[in-house]
Tab-separated table of C-alpha atoms and ligand atoms in Angstrom:
chain	number	residue	atom	x	y	z
A	1	UNK	CA	26.933	13.565	-3.057
A	2	UNK	CA	26.014	9.936	-2.365
A	3	UNK	CA	23.049	8.761	-4.827
A	4	UNK	CA	19.751	8.726	-2.915
A	5	UNK	CA	16.659	6.672	-3.860
A	6	UNK	CA	12.953	7.218	-2.776
A	7	UNK	CA	12.137	3.790	-1.313
A	8	UNK	CA	9.309	1.817	-0.069
A	9	UNK	CA	8.330	-1.633	0.731
A	10	UNK	CA	5.016	-3.148	-0.544
A	11	UNK	CA	3.037	-6.064	-1.510
A	12	UNK	CA	1.546	-6.419	-5.074
A	13	UNK	CA	-2.187	-6.511	-5.403
A	14	UNK	CA	-4.139	-9.228	-7.091
A	15	UNK	CA	-4.471	-9.040	-10.751
A	16	UNK	CA	-8.398	-9.041	-10.482
A	17	UNK	CA	-8.059	-5.953	-8.170
A	18	UNK	CA	-6.461	-3.949	-10.841
A	19	UNK	CA	-9.345	-4.701	-13.171
A	20	UNK	CA	-11.697	-3.934	-10.715
A	21	UNK	CA	-10.050	-0.728	-9.388
A	22	UNK	CA	-10.391	0.691	-12.794
A	23	UNK	CA	-14.056	0.548	-12.874
A	24	UNK	CA	-14.189	1.749	-9.235
A	25	UNK	CA	-12.178	4.679	-9.885
A	26	UNK	CA	-14.484	5.714	-12.670
A	27	UNK	CA	-17.462	5.332	-10.520
A	28	UNK	CA	-15.850	7.436	-7.638
A	29	UNK	CA	-14.824	10.106	-10.107
A	30	UNK	CA	-18.520	10.475	-11.257
A	31	UNK	CA	-19.239	11.691	-7.691
A	32	UNK	CA	-17.463	14.904	-8.772
A	33	UNK	CA	-14.680	14.674	-6.142
A	34	UNK	CA	-11.595	16.076	-7.374
A	35	UNK	CA	-8.747	13.707	-6.525
A	36	UNK	CA	-5.331	12.576	-7.953
A	37	UNK	CA	-6.419	8.908	-8.861
A	38	UNK	CA	-3.845	6.309	-8.731
A	39	UNK	CA	-2.752	4.483	-11.872
A	40	UNK	CA	-4.373	0.886	-11.493
A	41	UNK	CA	-1.405	-0.688	-13.081
A	42	UNK	CA	0.810	0.692	-10.210
A	43	UNK	CA	-1.608	-0.119	-7.245
A	44	UNK	CA	0.180	-1.875	-4.395
A	45	UNK	CA	-0.229	-2.181	-0.563
A	46	UNK	CA	2.493	-0.242	1.211
A	47	UNK	CA	4.187	-1.944	4.199
A	48	UNK	CA	6.885	0.511	4.792
A	49	UNK	CA	7.825	3.811	3.431
A	50	UNK	CA	11.599	4.499	3.853
A	51	UNK	CA	11.926	7.870	2.067
A	52	UNK	CA	15.110	9.070	0.703
A	53	UNK	CA	17.899	6.392	1.331
A	54	UNK	CA	21.564	6.545	0.278
A	55	UNK	CA	22.287	3.738	-2.286
A	56	UNK	CA	24.889	2.213	-0.155
A	57	UNK	CA	22.385	1.286	2.538
A	58	UNK	CA	20.319	-0.893	0.222
A	59	UNK	CA	22.031	-4.315	0.796
A	60	UNK	CA	21.385	-3.840	4.669
A	61	UNK	CA	17.768	-3.130	3.805
A	62	UNK	CA	17.568	-6.169	1.627
A	63	UNK	CA	19.037	-8.401	4.220
A	64	UNK	CA	16.420	-6.833	6.758
A	65	UNK	CA	13.624	-7.715	4.557
A	66	UNK	CA	14.727	-11.361	3.959
A	67	UNK	CA	15.053	-11.880	7.603
A	68	UNK	CA	11.523	-10.398	8.325
A	69	UNK	CA	10.041	-12.769	5.311
A	70	UNK	CA	11.862	-15.866	6.997
A	71	UNK	CA	10.023	-15.061	10.165
A	72	UNK	CA	6.506	-14.505	8.538
A	73	UNK	CA	3.936	-16.921	7.198
A	74	UNK	CA	2.407	-16.470	3.597
A	75	UNK	CA	-0.756	-14.342	3.422
A	76	UNK	CA	-4.019	-15.224	2.167
A	77	UNK	CA	-5.140	-11.777	0.744
A	78	UNK	CA	-8.788	-10.660	0.399
A	79	UNK	CA	-9.476	-7.048	-0.762
A	80	UNK	CA	-12.840	-6.070	0.123
A	81	UNK	CA	-14.736	-2.640	-0.145
A	82	UNK	CA	-13.594	0.986	-0.609
A	83	UNK	CA	-13.354	3.714	2.116
A	84	UNK	CA	-11.779	6.900	3.063
A	85	UNK	CA	-9.321	8.069	5.667
A	86	UNK	CA	-9.987	9.736	8.033
A	87	UNK	CA	-13.371	8.992	7.383
A	88	UNK	CA	-16.299	9.262	4.648
A	89	UNK	CA	-17.223	12.885	6.132
A	90	UNK	CA	-13.719	14.191	5.644
A	91	UNK	CA	-12.036	11.967	2.766
A	92	UNK	CA	-8.463	12.667	2.358
A	93	UNK	CA	-7.172	9.283	1.092
A	94	UNK	CA	-9.615	6.822	-0.735
A	95	UNK	CA	-8.745	3.299	-0.393
A	96	UNK	CA	-9.650	-0.397	-1.167
A	97	UNK	CA	-9.679	-2.345	2.257
A	98	UNK	CA	-8.069	-5.458	3.292
A	99	UNK	CA	-10.312	-8.200	4.938
A	100	UNK	CA	-8.524	-11.459	4.827
A	101	UNK	CA	-4.887	-11.412	5.513
A	102	UNK	CA	-4.771	-8.064	7.437
A	103	UNK	CA	-3.218	-9.816	10.737
A	104	UNK	CA	-0.683	-11.187	8.524
A	105	UNK	CA	0.364	-7.880	7.043
A	106	UNK	CA	0.417	-6.448	10.393
A	107	UNK	CA	2.564	-9.307	11.576
A	108	UNK	CA	4.786	-8.632	8.530
A	109	UNK	CA	4.910	-5.004	9.506
A	110	UNK	CA	6.196	-5.867	12.811
A	111	UNK	CA	8.839	-8.052	11.645
A	112	UNK	CA	10.009	-5.354	9.549
A	113	UNK	CA	9.803	-2.921	12.228
A	114	UNK	CA	12.049	-5.391	14.386
A	115	UNK	CA	14.621	-5.530	11.520
A	116	UNK	CA	14.507	-1.935	10.323
A	117	UNK	CA	14.385	-0.078	13.494
A	118	UNK	CA	17.936	-0.996	14.542
A	119	UNK	CA	19.124	0.197	11.156
A	120	UNK	CA	17.711	3.689	11.964
A	121	UNK	CA	14.352	3.655	10.054
A	122	UNK	CA	11.652	4.190	12.411
A	123	UNK	CA	7.824	3.106	11.971
A	124	UNK	CA	5.374	6.041	11.583
A	125	UNK	CA	3.733	7.452	14.398
A	126	UNK	CA	0.250	6.376	13.355
A	127	UNK	CA	-0.575	2.752	13.802
A	128	UNK	CA	-0.197	0.624	10.579
A	129	UNK	CA	-3.484	0.222	8.804
A	130	UNK	CA	-3.169	-2.096	5.655
A	131	UNK	CA	-4.774	-0.369	2.630
A	132	UNK	CA	-4.370	-0.003	-1.188
A	133	UNK	CA	-4.418	3.740	-1.941
A	134	UNK	CA	-6.886	4.676	-4.990
A	135	UNK	CA	-6.672	8.386	-4.813
A	136	UNK	CA	-5.931	11.324	-2.856
A	137	UNK	CA	-8.763	13.919	-2.462
A	138	UNK	CA	-7.740	17.456	-3.535
A	139	UNK	CA	-11.119	19.105	-3.366
A	140	UNK	CA	-14.573	18.174	-2.764
A	141	UNK	CA	-17.814	20.463	-2.463
A	142	UNK	CA	-20.121	19.420	0.138
A	143	UNK	CA	-22.547	17.745	-2.527
A	144	UNK	CA	-19.709	15.789	-4.070
A	145	UNK	CA	-18.487	14.656	-0.710
A	146	UNK	CA	-22.072	13.461	0.213
A	147	UNK	CA	-22.361	11.504	-3.138
A	148	UNK	CA	-18.805	10.001	-2.484
A	149	UNK	CA	-19.882	8.877	1.006
A	150	UNK	CA	-23.056	7.149	-0.485
A	151	UNK	CA	-20.777	5.394	-3.011
A	152	UNK	CA	-18.245	4.343	-0.459
A	153	UNK	CA	-21.108	3.098	1.804
A	154	UNK	CA	-22.735	1.077	-1.249
A	155	UNK	CA	-19.090	-0.427	-2.093
A	156	UNK	CA	-18.225	-1.420	1.559
A	157	UNK	CA	-18.641	-5.122	1.063
A	158	UNK	CA	-17.670	-5.413	-2.467
A	159	UNK	CA	-15.007	-8.254	-3.166
A	160	UNK	CA	-12.259	-6.498	-5.148
A	161	UNK	CA	-9.804	-9.634	-5.653
A	162	UNK	CA	-8.142	-12.450	-3.555
A	163	UNK	CA	-4.688	-14.279	-3.822
A	164	UNK	CA	-1.984	-15.836	-2.020
A	165	UNK	CA	0.871	-13.646	-1.198
A	166	UNK	CA	4.344	-15.183	-0.716
A	167	UNK	CA	6.649	-12.358	-1.390
A	168	UNK	CA	7.038	-8.575	-0.874
A	169	UNK	CA	9.213	-6.119	-2.614
A	170	UNK	CA	11.493	-3.120	-2.369
A	171	UNK	CA	10.525	-0.539	-4.705
A	172	UNK	CA	12.334	2.522	-5.755
A	173	UNK	CA	9.920	5.525	-6.742
A	174	UNK	CA	11.521	7.451	-9.682
A	175	UNK	CA	10.088	10.786	-10.949
A	176	UNK	CA	8.458	10.284	-14.256
A	177	UNK	CA	6.410	12.348	-16.538
A	178	UNK	CA	2.961	10.880	-15.845
A	179	UNK	CA	3.740	10.310	-11.938
A	180	UNK	CA	6.315	8.304	-10.530
A	181	UNK	CA	7.492	4.866	-11.897
A	182	UNK	CA	8.106	2.210	-9.406
A	183	UNK	CA	11.280	-0.046	-10.014
A	184	UNK	CA	11.678	-3.283	-8.361
A	185	UNK	CA	14.932	-3.350	-6.210
A	186	UNK	CA	14.543	-6.438	-4.396
A	187	UNK	CA	12.001	-9.132	-3.471
A	188	UNK	CA	11.823	-11.216	-0.290
A	189	UNK	CA	9.760	-14.446	0.177
A	190	UNK	CA	7.454	-15.379	3.086
A	191	UNK	CA	8.989	-18.616	4.112
A	192	UNK	CA	8.022	-19.293	7.772
A	193	UNK	CA	6.430	-22.714	8.136
A	194	UNK	CA	3.286	-22.781	10.083
A	195	UNK	CA	4.040	-24.592	13.441
A	196	UNK	CA	1.192	-26.426	15.079
A	197	UNK	CA	1.107	-26.173	18.760
A	198	UNK	CA	0.285	-29.566	20.568
A	199	UNK	CA	-2.007	-29.426	23.605
B	201	ATP	P1	2.450	10.409	-6.085
B	201	ATP	O1	3.140	10.971	-5.027
B	201	ATP	O2	2.851	11.185	-7.474
B	201	ATP	O3	0.870	10.490	-5.921
B	201	ATP	P2	2.854	7.819	-5.029
B	201	ATP	O4	2.220	8.390	-3.679
B	201	ATP	O5	2.457	6.505	-5.695
B	201	ATP	O6	2.725	8.904	-6.372
B	201	ATP	P3	5.397	8.006	-3.696
B	201	ATP	O7	4.895	9.403	-3.450
B	201	ATP	O8	6.779	8.000	-4.405
B	201	ATP	O9	4.408	7.890	-5.075
B	201	ATP	O10	5.145	7.144	-2.767
B	201	ATP	C1	5.450	5.550	-3.003
B	201	ATP	C2	4.608	4.860	-1.834
B	201	ATP	O11	4.824	5.238	-0.442
B	201	ATP	C3	3.242	5.148	-1.961
B	201	ATP	O12	2.429	4.008	-1.723
B	201	ATP	C4	2.892	6.255	-0.886
B	201	ATP	O13	1.634	6.098	-0.362
B	201	ATP	C5	3.871	5.868	0.112
B	201	ATP	N1	4.161	7.018	0.785
B	201	ATP	C6	4.931	8.274	0.293
B	201	ATP	N2	5.065	9.123	1.212
B	201	ATP	C7	4.842	8.653	2.365
B	201	ATP	C8	4.810	9.131	3.674
B	201	ATP	N3	5.471	10.173	4.054
B	201	ATP	N4	4.568	8.073	4.671
B	201	ATP	C9	4.054	6.910	4.338
B	201	ATP	N5	4.126	6.494	3.215
B	201	ATP	C10	4.224	7.286	2.037
B	202	MG	MG1	3.182	10.291	-2.822
């Protein structure tokens, strides 16, 4: 059987975000909410989840990424605040938000869609909303959920790091004893030059 790998495309987060996320996770944990928390060292901003892909398809994916990167401007990423999907009253996914650079990430996602859809990788049904997953809630009693909602409201405008992004990465998610390990398969640069339109 052909070797298959669990692949996703992501942007790395600012170093400052990794440091601050450790503290934020501790703070959110204290609300009593039960969640599977992310390892701060492996935080990332997912652009595209490819799922299980045959190894021989990887070169075509790498070329698709390179073309999408060549058509996309570098991004000034600014991470601000924490929140929950679908909302704070029904927290399932806990995340850090993207303030600056969200349009750039959406543009990169669209460029990837243009390159990956023809290769047979459809986008998810739901709209792409850039975020950094901090944890996935397993269980929250009503009191813990209320405390969590209050914490998220208090954190809504907290700056959690900023950095220029000029590349993005194809990762393989490999099963490990302490959760998955992410292995770099390929990186593509964002090399589109800004074009000024003259009136
Ligand atoms: P774990 O599953 O052990 O919590 P993880 O979610 O970090 O760890 P993976 O499940 O391999 O590891 O996922 C890798 C990345 O792809 C993560 O950013 C995850 O959110 C994203 N991802 C996983 N499954 C899907 C999916 N079905 N749709 C969209 N994104 C997904
Ligand atoms: Mg997962």
